[in-house]
XYZ file of C-alpha atoms in Angstrom:
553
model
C -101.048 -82.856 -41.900
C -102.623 -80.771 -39.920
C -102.830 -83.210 -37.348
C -99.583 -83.546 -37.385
C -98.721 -79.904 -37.455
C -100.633 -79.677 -34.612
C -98.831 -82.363 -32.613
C -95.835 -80.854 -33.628
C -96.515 -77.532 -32.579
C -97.767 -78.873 -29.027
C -94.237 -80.571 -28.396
C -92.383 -77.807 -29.936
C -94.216 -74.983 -27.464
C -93.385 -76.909 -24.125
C -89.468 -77.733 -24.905
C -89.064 -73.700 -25.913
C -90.871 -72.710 -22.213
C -88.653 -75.552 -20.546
C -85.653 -73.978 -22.396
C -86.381 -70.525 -21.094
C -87.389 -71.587 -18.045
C -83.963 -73.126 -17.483
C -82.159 -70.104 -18.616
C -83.972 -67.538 -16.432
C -83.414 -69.717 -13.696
C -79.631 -69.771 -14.415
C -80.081 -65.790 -14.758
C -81.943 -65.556 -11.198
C -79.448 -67.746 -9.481
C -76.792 -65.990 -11.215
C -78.138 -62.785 -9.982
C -78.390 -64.090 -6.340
C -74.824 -65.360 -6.043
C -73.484 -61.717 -7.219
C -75.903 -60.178 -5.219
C -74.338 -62.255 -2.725
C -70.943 -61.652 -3.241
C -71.774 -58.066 -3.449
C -72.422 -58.109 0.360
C -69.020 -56.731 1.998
C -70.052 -59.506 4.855
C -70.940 -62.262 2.830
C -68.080 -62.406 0.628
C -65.963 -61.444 3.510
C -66.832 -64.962 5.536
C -67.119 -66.451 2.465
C -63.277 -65.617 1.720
C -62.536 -67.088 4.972
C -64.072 -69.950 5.193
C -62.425 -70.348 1.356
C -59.261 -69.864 3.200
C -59.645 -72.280 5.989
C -60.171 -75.554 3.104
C -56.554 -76.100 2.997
C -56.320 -76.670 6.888
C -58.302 -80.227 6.188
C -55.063 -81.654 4.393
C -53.310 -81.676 7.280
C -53.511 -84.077 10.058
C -55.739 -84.703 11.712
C -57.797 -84.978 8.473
C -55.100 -85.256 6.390
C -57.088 -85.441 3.734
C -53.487 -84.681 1.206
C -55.540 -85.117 -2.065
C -57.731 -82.640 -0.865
C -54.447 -79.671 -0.973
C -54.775 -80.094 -4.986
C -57.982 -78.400 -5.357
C -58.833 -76.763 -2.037
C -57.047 -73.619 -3.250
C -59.804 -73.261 -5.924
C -62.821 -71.501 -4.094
C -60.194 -68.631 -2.857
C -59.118 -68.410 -6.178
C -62.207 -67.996 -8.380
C -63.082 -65.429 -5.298
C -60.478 -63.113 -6.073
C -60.298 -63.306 -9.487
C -64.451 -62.267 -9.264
C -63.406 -59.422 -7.074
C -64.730 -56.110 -8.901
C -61.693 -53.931 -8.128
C -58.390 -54.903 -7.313
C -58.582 -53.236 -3.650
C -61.517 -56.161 -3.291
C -59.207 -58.829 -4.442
C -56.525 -58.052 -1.983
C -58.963 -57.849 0.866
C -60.231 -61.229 -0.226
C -56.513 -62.466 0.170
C -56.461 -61.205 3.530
C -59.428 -62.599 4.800
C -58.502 -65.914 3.230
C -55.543 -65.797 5.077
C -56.739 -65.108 8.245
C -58.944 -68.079 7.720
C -55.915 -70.119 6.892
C -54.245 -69.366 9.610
C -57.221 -69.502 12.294
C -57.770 -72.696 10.789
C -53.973 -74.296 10.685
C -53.766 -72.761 14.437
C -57.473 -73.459 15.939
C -55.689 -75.731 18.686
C -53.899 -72.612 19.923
C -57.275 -70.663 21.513
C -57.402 -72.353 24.249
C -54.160 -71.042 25.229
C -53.634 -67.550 23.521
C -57.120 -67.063 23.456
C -58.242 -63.860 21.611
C -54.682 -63.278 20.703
C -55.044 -65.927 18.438
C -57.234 -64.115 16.310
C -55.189 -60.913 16.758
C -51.749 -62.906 15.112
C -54.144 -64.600 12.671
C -55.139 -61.254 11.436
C -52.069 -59.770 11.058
C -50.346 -62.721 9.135
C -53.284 -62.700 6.950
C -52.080 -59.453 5.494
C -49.323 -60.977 3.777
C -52.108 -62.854 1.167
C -53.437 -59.585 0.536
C -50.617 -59.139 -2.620
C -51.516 -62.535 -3.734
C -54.877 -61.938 -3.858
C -54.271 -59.589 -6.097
C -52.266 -61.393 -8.129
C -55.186 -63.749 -8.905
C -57.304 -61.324 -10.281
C -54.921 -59.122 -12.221
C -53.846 -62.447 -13.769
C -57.191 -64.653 -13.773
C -59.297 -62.009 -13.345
C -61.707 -60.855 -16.464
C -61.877 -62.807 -19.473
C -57.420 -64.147 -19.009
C -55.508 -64.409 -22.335
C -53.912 -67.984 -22.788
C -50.521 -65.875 -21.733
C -52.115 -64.798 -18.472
C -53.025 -67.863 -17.772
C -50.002 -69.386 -18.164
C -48.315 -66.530 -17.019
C -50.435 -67.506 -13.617
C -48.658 -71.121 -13.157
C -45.773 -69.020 -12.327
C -46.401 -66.205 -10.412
C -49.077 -67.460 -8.138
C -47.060 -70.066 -7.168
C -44.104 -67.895 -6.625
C -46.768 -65.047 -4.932
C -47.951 -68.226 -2.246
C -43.694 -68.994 -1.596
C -42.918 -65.629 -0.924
C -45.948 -65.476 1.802
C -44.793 -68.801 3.251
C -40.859 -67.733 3.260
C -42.176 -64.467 5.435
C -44.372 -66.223 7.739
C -41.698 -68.958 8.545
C -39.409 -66.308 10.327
C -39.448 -67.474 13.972
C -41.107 -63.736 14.912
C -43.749 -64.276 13.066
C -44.730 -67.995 14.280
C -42.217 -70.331 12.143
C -43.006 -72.630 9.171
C -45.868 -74.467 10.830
C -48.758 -75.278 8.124
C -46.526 -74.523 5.122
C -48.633 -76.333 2.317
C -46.103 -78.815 1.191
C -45.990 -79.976 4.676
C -49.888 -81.898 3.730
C -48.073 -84.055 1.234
C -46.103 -85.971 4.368
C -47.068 -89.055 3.973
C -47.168 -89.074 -0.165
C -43.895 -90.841 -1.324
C -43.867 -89.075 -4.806
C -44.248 -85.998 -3.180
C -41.502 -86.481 -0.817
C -39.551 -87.474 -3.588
C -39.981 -84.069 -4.673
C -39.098 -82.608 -0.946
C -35.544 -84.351 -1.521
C -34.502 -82.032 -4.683
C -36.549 -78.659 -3.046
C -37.644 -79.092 -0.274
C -40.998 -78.372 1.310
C -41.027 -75.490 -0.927
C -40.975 -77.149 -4.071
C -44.064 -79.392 -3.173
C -45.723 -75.604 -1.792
C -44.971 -74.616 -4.927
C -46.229 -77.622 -7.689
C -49.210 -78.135 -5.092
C -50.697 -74.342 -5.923
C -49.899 -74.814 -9.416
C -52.386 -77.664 -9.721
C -54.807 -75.231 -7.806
C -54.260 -73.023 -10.033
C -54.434 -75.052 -13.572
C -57.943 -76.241 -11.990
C -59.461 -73.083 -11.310
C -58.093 -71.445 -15.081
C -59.609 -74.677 -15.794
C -63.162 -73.752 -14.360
C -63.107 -69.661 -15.319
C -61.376 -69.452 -18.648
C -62.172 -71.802 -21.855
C -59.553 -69.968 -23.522
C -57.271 -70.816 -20.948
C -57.775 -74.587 -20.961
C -54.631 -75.009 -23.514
C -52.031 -73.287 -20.760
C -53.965 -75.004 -17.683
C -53.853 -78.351 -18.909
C -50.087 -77.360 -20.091
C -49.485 -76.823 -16.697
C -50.521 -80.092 -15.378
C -48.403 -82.001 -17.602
C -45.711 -80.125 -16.469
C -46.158 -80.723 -12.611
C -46.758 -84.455 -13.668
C -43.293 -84.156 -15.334
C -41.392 -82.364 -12.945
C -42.452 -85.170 -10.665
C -42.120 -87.914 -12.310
C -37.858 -86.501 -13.249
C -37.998 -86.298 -9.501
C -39.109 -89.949 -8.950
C -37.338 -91.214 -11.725
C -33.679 -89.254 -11.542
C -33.121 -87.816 -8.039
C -30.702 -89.807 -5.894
C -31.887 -92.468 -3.912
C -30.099 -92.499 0.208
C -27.345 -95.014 0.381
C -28.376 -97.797 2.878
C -25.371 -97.706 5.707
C -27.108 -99.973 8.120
C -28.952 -100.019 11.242
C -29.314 -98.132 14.887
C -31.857 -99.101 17.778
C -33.478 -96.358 19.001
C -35.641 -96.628 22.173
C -38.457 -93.497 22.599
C -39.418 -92.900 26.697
C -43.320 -91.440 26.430
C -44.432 -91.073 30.118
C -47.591 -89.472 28.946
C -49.631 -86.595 31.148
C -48.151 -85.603 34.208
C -50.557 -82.787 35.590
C -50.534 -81.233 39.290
C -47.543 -79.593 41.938
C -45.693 -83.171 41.586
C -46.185 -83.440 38.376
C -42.292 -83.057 37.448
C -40.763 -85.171 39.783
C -43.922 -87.859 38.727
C -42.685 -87.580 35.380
C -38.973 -88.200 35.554
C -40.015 -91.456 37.837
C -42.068 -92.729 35.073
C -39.286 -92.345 32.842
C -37.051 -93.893 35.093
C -39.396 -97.047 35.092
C -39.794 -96.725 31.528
C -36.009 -96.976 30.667
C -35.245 -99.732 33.569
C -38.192 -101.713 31.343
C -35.335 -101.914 28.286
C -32.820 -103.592 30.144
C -31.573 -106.262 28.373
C -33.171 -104.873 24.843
C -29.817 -104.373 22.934
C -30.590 -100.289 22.109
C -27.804 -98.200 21.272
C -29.774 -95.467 22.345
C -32.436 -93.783 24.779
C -34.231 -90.932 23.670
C -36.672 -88.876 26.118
C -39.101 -86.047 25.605
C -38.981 -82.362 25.768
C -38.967 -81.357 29.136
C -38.463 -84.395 30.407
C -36.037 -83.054 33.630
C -36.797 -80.093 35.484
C -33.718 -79.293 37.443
C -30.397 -78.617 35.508
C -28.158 -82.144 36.436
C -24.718 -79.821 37.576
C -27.318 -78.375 40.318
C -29.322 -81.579 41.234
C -26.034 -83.991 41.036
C -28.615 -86.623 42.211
C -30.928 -86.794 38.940
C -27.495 -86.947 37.400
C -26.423 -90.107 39.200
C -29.783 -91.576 38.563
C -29.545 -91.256 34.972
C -25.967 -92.652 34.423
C -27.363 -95.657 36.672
C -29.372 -96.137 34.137
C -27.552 -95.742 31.140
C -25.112 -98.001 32.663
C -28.032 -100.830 33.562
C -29.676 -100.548 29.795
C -26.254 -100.198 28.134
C -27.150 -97.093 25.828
C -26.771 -93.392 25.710
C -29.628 -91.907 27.284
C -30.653 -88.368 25.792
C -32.674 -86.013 28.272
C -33.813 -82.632 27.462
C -33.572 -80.066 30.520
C -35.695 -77.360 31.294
C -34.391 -74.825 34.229
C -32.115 -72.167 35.126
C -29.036 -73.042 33.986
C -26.384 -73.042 36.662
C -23.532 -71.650 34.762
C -25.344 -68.649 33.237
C -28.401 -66.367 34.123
C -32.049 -67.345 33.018
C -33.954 -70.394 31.674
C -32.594 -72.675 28.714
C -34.371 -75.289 27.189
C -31.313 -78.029 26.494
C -30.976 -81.469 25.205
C -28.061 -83.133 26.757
C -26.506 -86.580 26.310
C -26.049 -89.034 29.541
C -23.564 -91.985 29.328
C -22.376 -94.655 31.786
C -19.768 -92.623 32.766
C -22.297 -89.513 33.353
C -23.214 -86.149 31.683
C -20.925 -86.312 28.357
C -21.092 -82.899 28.443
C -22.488 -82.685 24.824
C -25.411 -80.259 25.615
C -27.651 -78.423 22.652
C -29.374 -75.174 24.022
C -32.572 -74.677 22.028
C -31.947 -71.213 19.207
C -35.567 -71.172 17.809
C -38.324 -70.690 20.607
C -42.106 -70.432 20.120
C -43.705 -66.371 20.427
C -46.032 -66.096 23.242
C -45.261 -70.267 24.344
C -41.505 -69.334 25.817
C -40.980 -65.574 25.055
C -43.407 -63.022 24.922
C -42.188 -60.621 21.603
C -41.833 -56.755 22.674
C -42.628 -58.027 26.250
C -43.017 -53.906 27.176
C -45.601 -53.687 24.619
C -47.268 -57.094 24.473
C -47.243 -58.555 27.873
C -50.730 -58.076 28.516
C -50.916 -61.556 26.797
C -49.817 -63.196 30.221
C -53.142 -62.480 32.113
C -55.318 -63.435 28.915
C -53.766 -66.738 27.956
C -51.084 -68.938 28.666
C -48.198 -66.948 27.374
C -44.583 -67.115 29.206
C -44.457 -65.748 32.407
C -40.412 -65.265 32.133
C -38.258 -65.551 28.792
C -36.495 -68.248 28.121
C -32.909 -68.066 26.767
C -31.812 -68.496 23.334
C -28.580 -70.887 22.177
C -26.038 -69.656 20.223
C -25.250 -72.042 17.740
C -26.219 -76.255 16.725
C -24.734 -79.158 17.541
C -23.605 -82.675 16.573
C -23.530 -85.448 19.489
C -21.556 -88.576 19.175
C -22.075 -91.011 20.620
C -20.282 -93.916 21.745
C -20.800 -96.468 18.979
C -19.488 -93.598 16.594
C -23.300 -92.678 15.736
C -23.494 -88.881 15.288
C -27.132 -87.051 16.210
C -28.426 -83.788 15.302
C -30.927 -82.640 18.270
C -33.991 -80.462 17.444
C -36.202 -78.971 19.811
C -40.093 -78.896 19.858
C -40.916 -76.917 16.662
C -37.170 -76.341 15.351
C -38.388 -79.614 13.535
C -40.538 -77.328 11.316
C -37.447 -75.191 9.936
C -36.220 -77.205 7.121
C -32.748 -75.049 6.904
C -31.846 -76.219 10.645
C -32.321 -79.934 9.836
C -30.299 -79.359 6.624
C -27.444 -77.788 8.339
C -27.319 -80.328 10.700
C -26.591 -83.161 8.108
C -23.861 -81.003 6.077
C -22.486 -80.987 9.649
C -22.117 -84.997 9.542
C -25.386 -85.787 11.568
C -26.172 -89.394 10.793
C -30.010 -89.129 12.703
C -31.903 -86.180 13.532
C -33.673 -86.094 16.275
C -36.851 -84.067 17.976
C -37.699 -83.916 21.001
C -41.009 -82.342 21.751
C -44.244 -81.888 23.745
C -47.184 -81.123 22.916
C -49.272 -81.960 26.342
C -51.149 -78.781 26.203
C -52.598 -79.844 22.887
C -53.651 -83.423 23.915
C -57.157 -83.476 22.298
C -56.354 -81.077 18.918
C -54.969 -81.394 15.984
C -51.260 -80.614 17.002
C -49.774 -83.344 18.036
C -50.134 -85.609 14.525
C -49.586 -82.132 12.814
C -46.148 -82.165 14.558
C -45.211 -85.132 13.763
C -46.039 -85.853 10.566
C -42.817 -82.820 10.241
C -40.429 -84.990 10.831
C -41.671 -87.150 7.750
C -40.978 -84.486 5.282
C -37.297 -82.938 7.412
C -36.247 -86.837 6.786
C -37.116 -86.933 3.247
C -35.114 -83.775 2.380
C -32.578 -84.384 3.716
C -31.746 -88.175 3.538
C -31.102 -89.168 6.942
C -33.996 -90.588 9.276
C -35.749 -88.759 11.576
C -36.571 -89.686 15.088
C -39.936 -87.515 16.701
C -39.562 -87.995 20.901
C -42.655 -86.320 22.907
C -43.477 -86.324 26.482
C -46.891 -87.515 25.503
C -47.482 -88.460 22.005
C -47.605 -88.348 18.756
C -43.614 -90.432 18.984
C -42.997 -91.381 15.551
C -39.711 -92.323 13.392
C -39.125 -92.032 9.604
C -36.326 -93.790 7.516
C -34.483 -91.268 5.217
C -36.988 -91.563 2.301
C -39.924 -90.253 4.957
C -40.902 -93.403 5.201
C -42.586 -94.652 8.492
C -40.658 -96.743 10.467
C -42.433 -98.963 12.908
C -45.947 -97.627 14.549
C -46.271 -94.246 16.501
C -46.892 -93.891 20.122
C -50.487 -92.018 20.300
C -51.438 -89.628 22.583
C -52.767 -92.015 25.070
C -50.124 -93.629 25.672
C -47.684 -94.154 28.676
C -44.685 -96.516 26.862
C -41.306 -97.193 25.601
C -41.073 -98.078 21.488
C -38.382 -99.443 20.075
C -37.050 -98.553 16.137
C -34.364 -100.560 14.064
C -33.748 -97.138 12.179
C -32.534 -97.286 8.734
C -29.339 -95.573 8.408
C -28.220 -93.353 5.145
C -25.545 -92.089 3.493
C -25.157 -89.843 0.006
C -26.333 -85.737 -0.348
C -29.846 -85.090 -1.726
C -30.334 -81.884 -4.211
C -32.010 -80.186 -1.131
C -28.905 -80.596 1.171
C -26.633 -79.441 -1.909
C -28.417 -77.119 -3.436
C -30.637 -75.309 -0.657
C -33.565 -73.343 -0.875
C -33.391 -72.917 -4.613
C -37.382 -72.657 -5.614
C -37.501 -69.925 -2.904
C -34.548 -68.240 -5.332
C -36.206 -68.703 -8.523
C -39.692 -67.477 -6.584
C -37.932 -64.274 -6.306
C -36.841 -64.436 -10.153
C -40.171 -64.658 -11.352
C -41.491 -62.176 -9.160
C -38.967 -59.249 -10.184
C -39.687 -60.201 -13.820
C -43.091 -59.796 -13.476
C -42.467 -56.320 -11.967
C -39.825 -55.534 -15.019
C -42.596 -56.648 -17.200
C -44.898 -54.809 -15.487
C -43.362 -51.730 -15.566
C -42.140 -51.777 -19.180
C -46.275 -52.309 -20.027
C -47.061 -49.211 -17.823
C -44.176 -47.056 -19.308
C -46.036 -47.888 -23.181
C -49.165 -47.376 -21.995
C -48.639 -43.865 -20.421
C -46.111 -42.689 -23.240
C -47.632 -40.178 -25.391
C -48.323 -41.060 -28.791
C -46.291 -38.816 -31.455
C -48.303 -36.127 -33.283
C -48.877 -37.212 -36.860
C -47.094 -35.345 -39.571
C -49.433 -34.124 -42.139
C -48.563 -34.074 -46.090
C -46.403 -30.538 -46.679
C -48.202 -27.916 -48.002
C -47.795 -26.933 -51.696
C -47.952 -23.952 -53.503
C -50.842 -22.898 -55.804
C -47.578 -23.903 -58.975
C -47.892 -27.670 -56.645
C -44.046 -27.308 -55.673
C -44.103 -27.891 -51.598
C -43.808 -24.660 -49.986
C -40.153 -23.707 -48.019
C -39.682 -22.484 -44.641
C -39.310 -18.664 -45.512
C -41.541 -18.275 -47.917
């Protein structure tokens, strides 16, 4: 026995010092990683670089699986965040990250300025950041938590909805736009857009990370997930399906980089080879890039001839977009106009929606330093006033986009309740050659075809060309960035309204709805918690007989 006691008490004494050895080590690396987050610097880059994640869903990466939890480190950030003042300067950081991140391929042009816009759109996640840790933060009631499905999701909308104005930079990066090449999730896109898949994708973010902080939250969290797996599958299962109406060939001219003094008149000989090349090829259309003619065709009646020579040889529409002075009103337009066998149709779409600090320089009096530090516009270009439907000859009608108009989904949409049968963009992104932009750009027109139903055709001056059928499908293969070709597409045509094109930008609407009643419910908490209590009533005196005493006597 006492043998045995003895062995017992020699394994017993090493598992207890093993045991404590394990949890002081917990303690001491618990105690570094506060101590670490305590550092004003540390956490600060660590909240960036937690921001940033979300940038490796998008192409090139596109990692999209990654979107569902890369939201997670920024969360369980700010919700750590020992004041609330520290939680919204983690949102801002985190932003700033994002953005840096979304728009890295932009330094070589804008330079410092980069960092400067990156900064200042940052500031819109510093509310959301707070929002995570007044709702996650601490130890989160199961109504907090589920009371955080909705709000942070609406919170991240409401950011996305601001950025998107064409002051600020436009819609580029909005999260839902990650999910372009997931057909459940562009299922989605058809009944709410890109804002609806925003929206579901940062409630799975945010189901994870109650997940990870709260085991009191785990009921709500994993409520939440069923929900989003709901939502989508009623999305996959009942949202209309486009009506097949047939098919249109659609030829894309990539001329690929044109550099030097000659460089323009190079080009538009390349895509005058190019097009000659599809003689015989049975298109019903010609599509070139953004940019793709220099001189406006009323003042160089030449180029005009030469294109009508050649819409007459390949027996299709040819579709140019000009950049120059226009010659029948002051300054520089950017315009996509349509060239038949007769000539200019004089169907001509001046671009509305033009890219800060790429063709106009914002407060120009104020901010035109950004000339002489980066590529920024030397001289504004000129807005359009309104969109346009083209139809063509074959009775096809075309809804031109230009360059990043393709990442506004309310343009696209108004274009197909105006009867457009195809969208098209034309772009270039030749500055960008070796970044991330150009698949980033046209993996857009993926999700603008899925909302709305109608395919989507993606024309650059030197790749990434793509086209997508009206489910955001891919339709044959994309011309890369290398390349100097023609493609040709047998593009699906559509027919029938999808909930996005009806309904509009409803999850934006109900964003807003769940925001003011968290302010309503907000201030109704604040109102009971600063009331005064009312002073108790003690039991009436009595008199020394033990009848209670009357006023009086």
């Amino acid at each position: 026995m006492e043998v045995l006691g003895g062995s017992r008490r020699h394994q017993w004494v090493p598992s207890r010092t093993q045991a404590l050895r394990r949890r002081l080590g917990s303690a001491f690396e618990a105690r570094q990683w506060h101590a670490a987050l305590a550092s004003p610097w540390r956490r600060g880059i660590l909240a960036a670089l937690c921001g940033a994640l979300p940038a490796l869903a998008f192409p090139a990466p596109s990692w999209w699986w990654f979107a569902y939890v890369a939201l997670v480190p920024w969360l369980l950030l700010a919700r750590s965040a020992p004041t609330g003042r520290r939680a919204a300067f983690d949102g801002w950081l985190g932003g700033l990250g994002f953005m840096v991140a979304v728009h890295h391929w932009l330094l070589p042009s804008l330079h410092v300025f980069t960092l400067v816009i990156a900064a200042l759109l940052g500031l819109l996640w510093a509310p959301w950041g707070w929002l995570v840790r007044h709702l996650l933060g601490g130890v989160a009631s199961p109504g907090r938590a589920a009371a955080a499905l909705l709000v942070l999701p609406s919170g991240w909308l409401m950011v996305e909805l601001v950025r998107s104005w064409e002051g600020l930079g436009g819609p580029w990066g909005l999260l839902g736009s990650s999910q372009w090449q997931v057909e459940p999730a562009l299922r989605l896109a058809s009944v709410g857009g890109v804002w609806l898949v925003s929206a579901l994708v940062v409630a799975v973010n945010t189901a994870v990370a109650a997940l990870v902080a709260h085991r009191a939250a785990r009921v709500p969290a994993l409520a939440g997930l069923v929900a989003v797996a709901a939502a989508t599958s009623a999305a996959w299962t009942w949202s209309p399906r486009p009506d097949p109406a047939g098919h249109v060939r659609v030829a894309v001219v990539q001329p690929g980089v044109m550099n030097g003094l000659g460089g323009a008149d190079e080009r538009f000989a390349r895509e005058e080879q190019l097009t000659r090349s599809l003689t015989g090829h049975d298109v019903d259309l010609v599509v070139w890039g953004e940019s793709s003619v220099a001189h406006d065709l009323a003042d160089r009646p030449d180029l005009a001839e030469r294109i009508t020579a050649l819409s007459r040889e390949v027996g299709a529409d040819i579709l140019v977009n000009v950049d120059a002075r226009r010659s029948d009103r002051p300054g520089i337009f950017k315009s996509t106009v349509l060239v038949g066998p007769e000539g200019p149709t004089g169907d001509r779409y001046d671009k509305m929606r033009l890219v800060p600090f790429g063709e106009y320089v914002p407060a120009r009096s104020l901010l035109g330093w950004a000339t002489s530090v980066g590529k920024a516009a030397g001289e504004d270009r000129r807005r359009g006033d309104r969109p346009v439907v083209m139809e063509l000859g074959q009775g096809l009608r075309v809804g031109p986009l230009v360059c990043f108009e393709s990442a506004f989904p309310d343009m696209s949409r108004h274009l197909t309740r105006e009867g457009a049968q195809v969208l098209l963009a034309q772009s270039a992104t030749s500055s960008f050659q070796h970044s991330w932009a150009p698949q980033q750009h046209a993996s857009l027109a993926a999700v603008r075809a899925a909302e709305t139903g109608r395919p989507m055709v993606h024309a650059t001056l030197t790749g990434v060309s793509a086209v997508y059928g009206p489910s955001g499908e891919r339709v044959g293969k994309p011309l890369g960035t290398s390349a100097s070709s023609t493609a040709e597409y047998e593009v699906p045509l559509a027919t029938g309204t999808t909930p996005y094109v009806r309904y509009g930008d409803w999850p934006v609407h109900a964003a807003l709805g769940v925001l003011a009643l968290l302010c309503v419910a907000e201030g109704v908490r604040a109102y009971r918690f600063r009331r005064p209590a009312p002073e108790p009533q003690g039991p009436p005196a009595r008199t020394a007989h033990g009848s209670p005493a009357r006023p009086g006597r």
